PDB file of C-alpha atoms and ligand atoms in Angstrom:
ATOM      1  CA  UNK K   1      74.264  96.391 106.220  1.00  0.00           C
ATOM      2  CA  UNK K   2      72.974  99.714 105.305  1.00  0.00           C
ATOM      3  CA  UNK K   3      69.416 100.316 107.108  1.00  0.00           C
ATOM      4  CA  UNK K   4      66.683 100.071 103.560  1.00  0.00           C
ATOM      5  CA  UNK K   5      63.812 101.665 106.091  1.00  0.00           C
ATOM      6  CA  UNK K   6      62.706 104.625 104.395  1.00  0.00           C
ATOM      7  CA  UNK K   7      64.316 103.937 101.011  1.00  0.00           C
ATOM      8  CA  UNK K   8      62.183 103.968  98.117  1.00  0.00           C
ATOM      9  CA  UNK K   9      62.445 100.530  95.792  1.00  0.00           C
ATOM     10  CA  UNK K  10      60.952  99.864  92.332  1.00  0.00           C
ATOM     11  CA  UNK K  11      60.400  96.485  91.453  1.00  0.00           C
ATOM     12  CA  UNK K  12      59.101  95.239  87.779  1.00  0.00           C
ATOM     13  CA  UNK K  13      57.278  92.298  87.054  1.00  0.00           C
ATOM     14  CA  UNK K  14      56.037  91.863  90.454  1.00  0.00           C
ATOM     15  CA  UNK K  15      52.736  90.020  89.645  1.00  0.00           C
ATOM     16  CA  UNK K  16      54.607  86.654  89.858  1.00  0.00           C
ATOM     17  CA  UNK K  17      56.370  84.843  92.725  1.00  0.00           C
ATOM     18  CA  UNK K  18      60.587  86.158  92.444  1.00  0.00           C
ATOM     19  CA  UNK K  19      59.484  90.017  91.741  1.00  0.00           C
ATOM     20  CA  UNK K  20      56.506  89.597  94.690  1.00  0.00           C
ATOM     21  CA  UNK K  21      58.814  88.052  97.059  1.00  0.00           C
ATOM     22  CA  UNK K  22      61.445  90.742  96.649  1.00  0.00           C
ATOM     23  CA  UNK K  23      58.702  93.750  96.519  1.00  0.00           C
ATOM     24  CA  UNK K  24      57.441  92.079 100.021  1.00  0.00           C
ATOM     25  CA  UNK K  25      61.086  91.505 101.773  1.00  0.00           C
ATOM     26  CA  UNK K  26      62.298  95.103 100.952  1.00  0.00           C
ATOM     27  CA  UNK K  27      58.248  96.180 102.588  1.00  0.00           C
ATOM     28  CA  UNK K  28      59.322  94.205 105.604  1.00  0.00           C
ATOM     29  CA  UNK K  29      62.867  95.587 105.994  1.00  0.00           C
ATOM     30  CA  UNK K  30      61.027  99.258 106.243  1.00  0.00           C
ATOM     31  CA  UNK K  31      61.206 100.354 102.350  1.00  0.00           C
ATOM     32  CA  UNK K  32      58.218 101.792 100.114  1.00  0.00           C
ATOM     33  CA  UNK K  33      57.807 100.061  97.070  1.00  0.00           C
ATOM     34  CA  UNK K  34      57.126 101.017  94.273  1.00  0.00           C
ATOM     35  CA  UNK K  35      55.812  97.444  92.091  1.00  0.00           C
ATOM     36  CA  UNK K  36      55.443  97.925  88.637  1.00  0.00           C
ATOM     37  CA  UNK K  37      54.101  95.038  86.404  1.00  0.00           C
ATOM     38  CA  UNK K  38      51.476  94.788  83.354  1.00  0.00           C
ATOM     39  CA  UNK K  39      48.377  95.591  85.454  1.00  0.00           C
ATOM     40  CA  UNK K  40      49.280  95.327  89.048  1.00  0.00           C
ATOM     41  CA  UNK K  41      47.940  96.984  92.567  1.00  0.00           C
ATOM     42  CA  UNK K  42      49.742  97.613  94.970  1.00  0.00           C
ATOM     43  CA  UNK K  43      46.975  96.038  97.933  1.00  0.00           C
ATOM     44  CA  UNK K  44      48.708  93.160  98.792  1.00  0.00           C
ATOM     45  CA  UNK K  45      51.278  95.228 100.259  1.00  0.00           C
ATOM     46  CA  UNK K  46      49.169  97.642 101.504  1.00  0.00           C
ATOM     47  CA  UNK K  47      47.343  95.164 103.862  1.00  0.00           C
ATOM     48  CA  UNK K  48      50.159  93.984 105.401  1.00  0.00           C
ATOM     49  CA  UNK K  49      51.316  97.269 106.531  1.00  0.00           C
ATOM     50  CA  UNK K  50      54.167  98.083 103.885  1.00  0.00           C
ATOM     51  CA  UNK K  51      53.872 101.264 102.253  1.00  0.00           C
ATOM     52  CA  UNK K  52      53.335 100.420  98.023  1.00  0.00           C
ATOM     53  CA  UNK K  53      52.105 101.669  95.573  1.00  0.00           C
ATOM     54  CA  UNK K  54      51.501  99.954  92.048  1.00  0.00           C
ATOM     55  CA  UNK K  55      52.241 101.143  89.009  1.00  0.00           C
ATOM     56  CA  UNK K  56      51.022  99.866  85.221  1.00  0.00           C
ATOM     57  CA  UNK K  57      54.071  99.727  82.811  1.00  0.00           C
ATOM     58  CA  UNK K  58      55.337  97.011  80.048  1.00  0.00           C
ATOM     59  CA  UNK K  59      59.131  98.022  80.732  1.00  0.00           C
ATOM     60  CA  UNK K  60      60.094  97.477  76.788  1.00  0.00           C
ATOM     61  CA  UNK K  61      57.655 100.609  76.145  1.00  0.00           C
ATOM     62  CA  UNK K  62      59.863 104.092  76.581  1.00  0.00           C
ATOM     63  CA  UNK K  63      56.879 106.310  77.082  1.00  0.00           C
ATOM     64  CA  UNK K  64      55.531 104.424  79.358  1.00  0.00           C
ATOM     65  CA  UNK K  65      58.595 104.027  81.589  1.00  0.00           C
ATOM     66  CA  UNK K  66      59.040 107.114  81.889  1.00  0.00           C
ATOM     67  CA  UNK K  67      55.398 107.632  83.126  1.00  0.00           C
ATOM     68  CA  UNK K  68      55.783 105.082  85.959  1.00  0.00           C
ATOM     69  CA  UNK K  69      58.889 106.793  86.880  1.00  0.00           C
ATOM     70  CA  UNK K  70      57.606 110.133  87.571  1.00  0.00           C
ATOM     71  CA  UNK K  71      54.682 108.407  88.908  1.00  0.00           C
ATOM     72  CA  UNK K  72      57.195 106.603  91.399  1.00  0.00           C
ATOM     73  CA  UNK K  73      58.723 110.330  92.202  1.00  0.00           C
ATOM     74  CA  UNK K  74      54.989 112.052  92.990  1.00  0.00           C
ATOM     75  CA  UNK K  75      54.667 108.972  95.160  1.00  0.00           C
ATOM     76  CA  UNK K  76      58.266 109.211  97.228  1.00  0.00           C
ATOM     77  CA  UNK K  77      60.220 111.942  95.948  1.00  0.00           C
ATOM     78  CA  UNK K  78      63.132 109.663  94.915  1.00  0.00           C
ATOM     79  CA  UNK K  79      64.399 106.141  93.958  1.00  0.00           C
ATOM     80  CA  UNK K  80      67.026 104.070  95.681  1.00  0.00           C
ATOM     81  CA  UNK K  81      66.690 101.026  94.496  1.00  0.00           C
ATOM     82  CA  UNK K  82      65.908  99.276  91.060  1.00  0.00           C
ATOM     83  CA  UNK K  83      65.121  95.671  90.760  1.00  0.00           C
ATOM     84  CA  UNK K  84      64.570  95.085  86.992  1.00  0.00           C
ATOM     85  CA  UNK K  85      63.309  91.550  86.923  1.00  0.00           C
ATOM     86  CA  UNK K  86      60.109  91.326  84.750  1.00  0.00           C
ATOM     87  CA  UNK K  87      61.317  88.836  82.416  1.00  0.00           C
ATOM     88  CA  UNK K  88      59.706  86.307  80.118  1.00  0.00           C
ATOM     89  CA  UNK K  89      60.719  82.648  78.436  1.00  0.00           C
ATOM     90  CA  UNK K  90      60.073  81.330  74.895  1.00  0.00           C
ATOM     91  CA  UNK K  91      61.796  78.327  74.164  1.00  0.00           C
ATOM     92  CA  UNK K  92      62.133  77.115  70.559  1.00  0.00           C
ATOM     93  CA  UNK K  93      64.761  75.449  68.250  1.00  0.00           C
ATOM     94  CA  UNK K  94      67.109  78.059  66.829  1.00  0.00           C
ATOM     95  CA  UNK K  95      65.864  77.024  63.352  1.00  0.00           C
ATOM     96  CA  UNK K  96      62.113  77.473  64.384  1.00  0.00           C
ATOM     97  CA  UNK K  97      62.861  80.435  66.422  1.00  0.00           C
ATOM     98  CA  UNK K  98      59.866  83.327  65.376  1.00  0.00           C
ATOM     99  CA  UNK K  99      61.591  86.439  64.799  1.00  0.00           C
ATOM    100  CA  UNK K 100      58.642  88.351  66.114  1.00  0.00           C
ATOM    101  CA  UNK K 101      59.459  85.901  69.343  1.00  0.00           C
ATOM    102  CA  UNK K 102      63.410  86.670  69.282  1.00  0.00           C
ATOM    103  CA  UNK K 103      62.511  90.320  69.114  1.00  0.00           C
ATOM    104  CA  UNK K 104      60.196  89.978  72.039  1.00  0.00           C
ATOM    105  CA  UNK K 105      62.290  88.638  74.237  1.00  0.00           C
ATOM    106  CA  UNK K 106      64.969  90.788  73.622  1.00  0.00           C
ATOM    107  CA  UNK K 107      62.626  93.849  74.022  1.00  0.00           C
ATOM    108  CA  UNK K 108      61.611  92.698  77.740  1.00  0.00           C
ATOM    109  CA  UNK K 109      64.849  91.529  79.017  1.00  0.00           C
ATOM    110  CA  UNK K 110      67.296  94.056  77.520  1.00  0.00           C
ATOM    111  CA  UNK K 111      64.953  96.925  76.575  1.00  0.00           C
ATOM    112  CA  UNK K 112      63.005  96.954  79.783  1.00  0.00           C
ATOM    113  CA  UNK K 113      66.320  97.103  81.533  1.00  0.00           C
ATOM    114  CA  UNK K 114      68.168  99.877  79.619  1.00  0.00           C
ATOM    115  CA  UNK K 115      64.902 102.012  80.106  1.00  0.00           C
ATOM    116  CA  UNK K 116      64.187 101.407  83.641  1.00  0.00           C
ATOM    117  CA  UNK K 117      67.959 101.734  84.244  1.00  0.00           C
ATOM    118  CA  UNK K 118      68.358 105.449  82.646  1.00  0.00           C
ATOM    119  CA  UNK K 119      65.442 106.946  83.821  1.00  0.00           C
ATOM    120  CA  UNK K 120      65.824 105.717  87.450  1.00  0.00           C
ATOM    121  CA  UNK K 121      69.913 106.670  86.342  1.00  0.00           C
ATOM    122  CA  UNK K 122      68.796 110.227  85.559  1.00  0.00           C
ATOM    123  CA  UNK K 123      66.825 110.544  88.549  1.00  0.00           C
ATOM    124  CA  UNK K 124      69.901 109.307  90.985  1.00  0.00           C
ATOM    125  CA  UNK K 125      72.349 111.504  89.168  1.00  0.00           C
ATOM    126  CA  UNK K 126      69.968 115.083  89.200  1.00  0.00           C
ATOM    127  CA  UNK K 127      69.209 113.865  93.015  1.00  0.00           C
ATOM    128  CA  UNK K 128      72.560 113.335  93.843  1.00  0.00           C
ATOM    129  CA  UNK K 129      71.244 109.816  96.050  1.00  0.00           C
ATOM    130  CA  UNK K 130      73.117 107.351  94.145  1.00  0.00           C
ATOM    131  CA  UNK K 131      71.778 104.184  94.334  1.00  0.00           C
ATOM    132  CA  UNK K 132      71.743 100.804  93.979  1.00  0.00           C
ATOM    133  CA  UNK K 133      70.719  99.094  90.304  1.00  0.00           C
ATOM    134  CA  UNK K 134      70.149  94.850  90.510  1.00  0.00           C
ATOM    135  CA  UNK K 135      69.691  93.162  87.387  1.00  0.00           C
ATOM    136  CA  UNK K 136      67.554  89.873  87.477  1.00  0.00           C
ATOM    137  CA  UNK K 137      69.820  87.312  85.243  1.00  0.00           C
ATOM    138  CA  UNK K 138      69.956  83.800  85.556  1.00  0.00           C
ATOM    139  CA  UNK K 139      72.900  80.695  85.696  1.00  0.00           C
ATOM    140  CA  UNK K 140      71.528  81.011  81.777  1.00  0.00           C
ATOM    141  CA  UNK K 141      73.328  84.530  81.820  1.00  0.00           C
ATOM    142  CA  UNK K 142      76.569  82.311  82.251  1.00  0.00           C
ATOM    143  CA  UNK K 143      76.112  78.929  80.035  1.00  0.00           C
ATOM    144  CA  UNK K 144      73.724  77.785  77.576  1.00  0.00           C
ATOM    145  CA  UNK K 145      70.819  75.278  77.326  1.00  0.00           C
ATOM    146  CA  UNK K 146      68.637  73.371  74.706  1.00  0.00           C
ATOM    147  CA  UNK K 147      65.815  75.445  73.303  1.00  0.00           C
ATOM    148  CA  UNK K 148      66.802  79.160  75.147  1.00  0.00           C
ATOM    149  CA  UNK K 149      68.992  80.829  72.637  1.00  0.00           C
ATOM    150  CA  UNK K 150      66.548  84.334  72.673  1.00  0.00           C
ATOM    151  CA  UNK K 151      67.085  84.495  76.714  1.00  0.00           C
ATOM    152  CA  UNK K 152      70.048  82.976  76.979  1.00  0.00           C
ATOM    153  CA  UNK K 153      71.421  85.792  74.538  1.00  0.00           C
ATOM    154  CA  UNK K 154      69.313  87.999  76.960  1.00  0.00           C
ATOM    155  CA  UNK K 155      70.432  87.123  80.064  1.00  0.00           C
ATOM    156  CA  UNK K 156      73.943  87.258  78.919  1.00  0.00           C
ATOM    157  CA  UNK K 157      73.519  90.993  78.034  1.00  0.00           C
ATOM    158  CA  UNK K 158      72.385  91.931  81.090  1.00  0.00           C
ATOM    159  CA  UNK K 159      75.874  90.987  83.101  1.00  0.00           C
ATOM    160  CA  UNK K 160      77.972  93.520  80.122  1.00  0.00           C
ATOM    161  CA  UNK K 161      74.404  96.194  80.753  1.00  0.00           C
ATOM    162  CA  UNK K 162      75.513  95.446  84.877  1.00  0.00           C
ATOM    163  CA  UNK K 163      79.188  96.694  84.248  1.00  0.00           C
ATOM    164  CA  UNK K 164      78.606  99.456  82.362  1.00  0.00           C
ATOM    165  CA  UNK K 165      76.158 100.903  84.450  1.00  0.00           C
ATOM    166  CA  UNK K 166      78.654  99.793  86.951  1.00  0.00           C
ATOM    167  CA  UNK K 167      81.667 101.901  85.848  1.00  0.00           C
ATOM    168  CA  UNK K 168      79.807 105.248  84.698  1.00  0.00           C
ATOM    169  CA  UNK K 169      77.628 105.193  87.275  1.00  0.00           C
ATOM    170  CA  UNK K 170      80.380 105.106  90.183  1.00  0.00           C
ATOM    171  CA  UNK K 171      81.348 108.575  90.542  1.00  0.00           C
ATOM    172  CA  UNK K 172      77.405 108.835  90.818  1.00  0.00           C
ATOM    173  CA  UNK K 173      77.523 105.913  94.212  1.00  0.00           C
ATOM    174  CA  UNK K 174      75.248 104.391  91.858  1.00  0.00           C
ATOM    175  CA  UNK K 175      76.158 100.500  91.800  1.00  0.00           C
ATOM    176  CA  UNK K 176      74.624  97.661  89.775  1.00  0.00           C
ATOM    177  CA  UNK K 177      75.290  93.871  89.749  1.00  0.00           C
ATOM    178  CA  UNK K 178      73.041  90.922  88.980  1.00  0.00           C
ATOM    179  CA  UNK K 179      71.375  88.221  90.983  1.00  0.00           C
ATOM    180  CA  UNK K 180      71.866  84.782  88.708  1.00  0.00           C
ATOM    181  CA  UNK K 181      68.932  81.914  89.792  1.00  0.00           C
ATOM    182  CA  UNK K 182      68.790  78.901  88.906  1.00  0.00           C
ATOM    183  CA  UNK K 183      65.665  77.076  88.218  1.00  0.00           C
ATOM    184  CA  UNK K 184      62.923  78.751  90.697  1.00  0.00           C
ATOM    185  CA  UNK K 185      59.213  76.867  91.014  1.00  0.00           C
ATOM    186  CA  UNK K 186      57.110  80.020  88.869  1.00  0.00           C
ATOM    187  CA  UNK K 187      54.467  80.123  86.208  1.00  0.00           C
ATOM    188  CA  UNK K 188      57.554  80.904  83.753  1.00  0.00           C
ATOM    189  CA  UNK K 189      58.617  77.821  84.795  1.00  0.00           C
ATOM    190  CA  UNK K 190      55.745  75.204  84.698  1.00  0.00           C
ATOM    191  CA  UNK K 191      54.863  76.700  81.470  1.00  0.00           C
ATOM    192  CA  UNK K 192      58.881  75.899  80.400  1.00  0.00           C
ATOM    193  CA  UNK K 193      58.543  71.622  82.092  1.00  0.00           C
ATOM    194  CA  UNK K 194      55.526  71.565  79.402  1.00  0.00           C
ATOM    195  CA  UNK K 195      57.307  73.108  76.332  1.00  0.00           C
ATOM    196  CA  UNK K 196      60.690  70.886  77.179  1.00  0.00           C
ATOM    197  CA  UNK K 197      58.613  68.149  77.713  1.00  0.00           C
ATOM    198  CA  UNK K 198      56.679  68.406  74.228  1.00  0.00           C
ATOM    199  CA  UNK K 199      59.918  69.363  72.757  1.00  0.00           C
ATOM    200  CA  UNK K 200      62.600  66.816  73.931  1.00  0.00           C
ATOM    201  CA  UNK K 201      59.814  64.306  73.850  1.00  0.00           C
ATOM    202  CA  UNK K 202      60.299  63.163  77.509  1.00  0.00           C
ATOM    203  CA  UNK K 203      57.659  63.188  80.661  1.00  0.00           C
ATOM    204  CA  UNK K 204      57.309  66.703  82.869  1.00  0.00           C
ATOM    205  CA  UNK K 205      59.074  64.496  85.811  1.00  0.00           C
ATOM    206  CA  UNK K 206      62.079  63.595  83.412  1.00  0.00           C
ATOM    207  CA  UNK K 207      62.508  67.358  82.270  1.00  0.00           C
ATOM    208  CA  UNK K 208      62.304  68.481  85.864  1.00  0.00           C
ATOM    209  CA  UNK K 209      65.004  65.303  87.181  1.00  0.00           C
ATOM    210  CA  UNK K 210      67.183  64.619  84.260  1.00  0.00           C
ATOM    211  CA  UNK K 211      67.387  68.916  82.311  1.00  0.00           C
ATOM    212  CA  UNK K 212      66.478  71.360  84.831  1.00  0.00           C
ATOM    213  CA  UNK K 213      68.207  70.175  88.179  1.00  0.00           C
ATOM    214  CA  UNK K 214      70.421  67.752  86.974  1.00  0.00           C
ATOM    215  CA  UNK K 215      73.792  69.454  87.975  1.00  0.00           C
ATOM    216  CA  UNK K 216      72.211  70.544  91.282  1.00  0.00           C
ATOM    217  CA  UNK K 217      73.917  69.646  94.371  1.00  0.00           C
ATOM    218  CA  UNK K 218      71.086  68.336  95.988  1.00  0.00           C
ATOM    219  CA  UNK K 219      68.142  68.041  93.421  1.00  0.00           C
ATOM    220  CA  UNK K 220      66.414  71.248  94.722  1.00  0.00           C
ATOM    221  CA  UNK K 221      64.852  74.226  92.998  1.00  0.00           C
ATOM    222  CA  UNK K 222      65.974  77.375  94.279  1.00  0.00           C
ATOM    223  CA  UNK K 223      63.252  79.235  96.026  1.00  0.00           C
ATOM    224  CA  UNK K 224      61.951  83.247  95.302  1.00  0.00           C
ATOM    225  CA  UNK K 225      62.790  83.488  99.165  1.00  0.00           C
ATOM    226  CA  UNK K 226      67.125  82.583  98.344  1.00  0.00           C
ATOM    227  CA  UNK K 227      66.544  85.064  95.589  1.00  0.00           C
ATOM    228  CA  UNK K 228      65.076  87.923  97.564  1.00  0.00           C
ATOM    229  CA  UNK K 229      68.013  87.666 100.421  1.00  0.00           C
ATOM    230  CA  UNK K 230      70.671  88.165  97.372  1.00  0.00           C
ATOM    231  CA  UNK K 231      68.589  91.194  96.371  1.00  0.00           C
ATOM    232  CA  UNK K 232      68.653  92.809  99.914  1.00  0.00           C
ATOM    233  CA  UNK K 233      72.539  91.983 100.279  1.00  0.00           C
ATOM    234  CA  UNK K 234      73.215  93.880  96.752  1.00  0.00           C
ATOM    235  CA  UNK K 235      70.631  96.975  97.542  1.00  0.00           C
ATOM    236  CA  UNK K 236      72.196  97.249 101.478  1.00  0.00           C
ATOM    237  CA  UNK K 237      75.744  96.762 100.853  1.00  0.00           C
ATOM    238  CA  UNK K 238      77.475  99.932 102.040  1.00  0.00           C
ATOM    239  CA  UNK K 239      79.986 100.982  99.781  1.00  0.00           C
ATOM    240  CA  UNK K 240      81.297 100.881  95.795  1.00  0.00           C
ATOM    241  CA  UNK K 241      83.516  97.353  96.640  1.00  0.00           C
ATOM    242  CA  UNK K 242      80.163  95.313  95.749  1.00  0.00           C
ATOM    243  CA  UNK K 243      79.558  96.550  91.832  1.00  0.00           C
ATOM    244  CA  UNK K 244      79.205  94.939  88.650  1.00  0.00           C
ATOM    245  CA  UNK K 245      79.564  91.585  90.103  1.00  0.00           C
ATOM    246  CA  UNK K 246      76.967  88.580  89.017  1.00  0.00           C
ATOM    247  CA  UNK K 247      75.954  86.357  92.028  1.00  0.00           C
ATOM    248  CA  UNK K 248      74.199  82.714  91.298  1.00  0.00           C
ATOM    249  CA  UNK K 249      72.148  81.511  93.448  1.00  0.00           C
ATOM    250  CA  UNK K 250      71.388  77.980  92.045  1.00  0.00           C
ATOM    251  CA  UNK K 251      71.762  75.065  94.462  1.00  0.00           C
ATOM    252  CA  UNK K 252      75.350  74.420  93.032  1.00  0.00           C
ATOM    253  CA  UNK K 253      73.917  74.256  89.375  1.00  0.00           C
ATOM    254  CA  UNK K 254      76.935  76.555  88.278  1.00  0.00           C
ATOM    255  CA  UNK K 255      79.784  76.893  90.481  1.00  0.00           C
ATOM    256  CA  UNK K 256      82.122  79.934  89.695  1.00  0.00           C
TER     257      UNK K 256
HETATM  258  P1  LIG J 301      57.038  84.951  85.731  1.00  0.00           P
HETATM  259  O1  LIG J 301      56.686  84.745  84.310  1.00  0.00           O
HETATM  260  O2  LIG J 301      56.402  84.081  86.728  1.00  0.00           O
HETATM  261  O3  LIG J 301      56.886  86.487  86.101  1.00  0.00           O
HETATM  262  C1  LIG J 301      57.406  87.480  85.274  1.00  0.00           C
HETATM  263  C2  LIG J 301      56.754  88.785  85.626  1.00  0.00           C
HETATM  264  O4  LIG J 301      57.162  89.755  84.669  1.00  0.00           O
HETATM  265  C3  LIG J 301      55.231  88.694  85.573  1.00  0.00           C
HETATM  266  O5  LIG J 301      54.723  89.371  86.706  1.00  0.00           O
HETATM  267  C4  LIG J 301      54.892  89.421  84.272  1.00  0.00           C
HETATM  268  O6  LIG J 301      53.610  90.044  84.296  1.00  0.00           O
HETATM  269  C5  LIG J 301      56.009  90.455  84.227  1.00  0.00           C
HETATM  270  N1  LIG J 301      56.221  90.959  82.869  1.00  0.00           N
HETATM  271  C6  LIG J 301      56.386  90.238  81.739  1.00  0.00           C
HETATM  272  N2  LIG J 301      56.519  91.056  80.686  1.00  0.00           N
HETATM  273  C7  LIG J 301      56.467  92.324  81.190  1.00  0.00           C
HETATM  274  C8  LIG J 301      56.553  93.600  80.594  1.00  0.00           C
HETATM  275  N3  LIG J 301      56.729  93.761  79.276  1.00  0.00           N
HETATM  276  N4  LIG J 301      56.453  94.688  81.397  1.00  0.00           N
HETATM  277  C9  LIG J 301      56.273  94.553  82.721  1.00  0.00           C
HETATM  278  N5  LIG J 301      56.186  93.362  83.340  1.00  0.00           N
HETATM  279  C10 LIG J 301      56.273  92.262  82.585  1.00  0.00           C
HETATM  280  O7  LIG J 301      58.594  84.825  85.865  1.00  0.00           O
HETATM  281  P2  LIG J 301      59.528  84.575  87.121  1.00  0.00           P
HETATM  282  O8  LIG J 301      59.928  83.167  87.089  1.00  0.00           O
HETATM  283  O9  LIG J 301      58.946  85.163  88.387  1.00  0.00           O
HETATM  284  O10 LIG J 301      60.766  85.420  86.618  1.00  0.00           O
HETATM  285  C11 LIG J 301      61.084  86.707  87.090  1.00  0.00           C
HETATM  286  C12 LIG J 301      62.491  87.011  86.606  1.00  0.00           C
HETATM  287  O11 LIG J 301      63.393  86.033  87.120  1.00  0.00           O
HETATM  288  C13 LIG J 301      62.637  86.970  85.082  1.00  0.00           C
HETATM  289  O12 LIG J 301      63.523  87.970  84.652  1.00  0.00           O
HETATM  290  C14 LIG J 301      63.251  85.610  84.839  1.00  0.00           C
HETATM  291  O13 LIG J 301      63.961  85.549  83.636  1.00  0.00           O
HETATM  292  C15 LIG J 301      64.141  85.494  86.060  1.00  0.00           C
HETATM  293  N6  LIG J 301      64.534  84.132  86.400  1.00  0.00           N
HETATM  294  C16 LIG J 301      63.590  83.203  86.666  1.00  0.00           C
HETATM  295  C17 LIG J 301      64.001  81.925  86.999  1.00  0.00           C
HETATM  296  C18 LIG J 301      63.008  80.861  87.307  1.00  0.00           C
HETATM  297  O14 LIG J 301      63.444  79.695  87.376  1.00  0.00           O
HETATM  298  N7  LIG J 301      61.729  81.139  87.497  1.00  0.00           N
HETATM  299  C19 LIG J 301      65.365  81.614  87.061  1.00  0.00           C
HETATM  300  C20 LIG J 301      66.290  82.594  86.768  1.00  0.00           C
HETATM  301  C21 LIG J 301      65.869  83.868  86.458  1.00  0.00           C
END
């Protein structure tokens, strides 16, 4: 594995547990990070001995990206590393499905991606670093489910985003591939038990048991921890054999 001490990482959506726990294992393995959320600061970090800093940014806003960006280049001269992970859920029957909802979600998963992607792209390319690029999809950027056709859609789009970043960004050394969880224990999920729950008309335990880790191996959520090891592997690996792949990590949920 390539050494990430001294590398400079940006993270988004770091205020909850998956983007934290990936902003804090690159900080132990050496790297600044850069953590970029809604409101964030960077203290946590800080405390601990990593060197952060936080940056404000909603990643579907192209001005703002930008900002953040440069903001990330005063800080440490250069990028390495993208994580784009902030993400959000709204689940809904198709026929009830808000359009003002659909076009949210699309916005933060695909929008926030793209942007973060060219600008950290640009930077790579003019710095001639290359880089590494992780996407944060989900086994629902490989199947379906009840309720999820906005993220599903999403999620989906970020694998084809993955491979084209993947094959004009080689000559670059700038690789991308995305890290696929299954269910992981986070606000965005609580908040999903409820709505499925309300929806399918079944108890929080049921929703948990019988929808979310039903085809598990072993009845287990996956843990921010499982997904922040994937994201390591992916930024470290040394060469341009690891790109545009999709790895899940989902307790045998989906088994490619
Ligand atoms: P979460 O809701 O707990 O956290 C999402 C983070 O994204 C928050 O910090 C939020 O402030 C930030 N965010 C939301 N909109 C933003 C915006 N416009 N700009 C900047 N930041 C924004 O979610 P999570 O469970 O930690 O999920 C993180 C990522 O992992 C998401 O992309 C999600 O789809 C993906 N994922 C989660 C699970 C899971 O089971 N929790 C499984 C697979 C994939």
């Amino acid at each position: 594995m390539l050494k990430l001490s001294g590398k400079v990482v940006f993270v988004t959506g770091v205020a909850s547990d998956i983007g934290r726990e990936i902003a804090f294992e690159f900080a132990r393995q050496g790297a600044n990070v850069v953590i970029a959320d809604l409101n964030h600061a960077a203290a946590e970090i800080q405390e601990s001995g990593g060197r952060a800093i936080g940056v404000a940014v909603d990643v579907s806003d192209e001005a703002e990206v930008d900002v953040v960006i440069q903001a990330a280049v005063r800080a440490f001269d250069r990028i390495d590393v993208l994580v784009s992970n902030a993400g959000v859920q709204i689940v809904s029957p198709i026929e009830d499905f808000r359009f003002s909802d659909w076009k949210k979600m699309l916005a933060i998963h695909l929008d926030g991606a793209f942007l973060t992607t060219r600008a950290v792209m640009k930077l790579m390319i003019a710095n001639k670093t290359g880089g590494s690029i992780i996407y944060m999809g989900s086994v629902h950027s490989k199947e379906s489910s009840m309720l999820k056709s906005a993220y599903v859609s999403a999620k989906h789009g970020l694998i084809e985003l993955a491979k084209s970043v993947a094959k004009e960004g080689a000559k670059h050394n700038i690789r991308a591939n995305v890290i696929c969880p299954g269910f992981v224990r986070t606000p965005l999920v609580d908040k999903q038990i409820l709505e499925q729950a309300r929806a399918l008309g079944i108890s929080e335990e049921e929703v948990v048991r019988t929808v979310m880790l039903k085809e598990t191996v072993d009845g287990e959520f996956t843990t921010a921890a499982d997904v922040a090891q994937v994201a390591l592997m992916f930024a470290a690996f040394p060469s341009n054999a690891l790109i545009g792949q999709s790895m899940v990590v989902s307790h045998g949920w989906f088994m490619q």
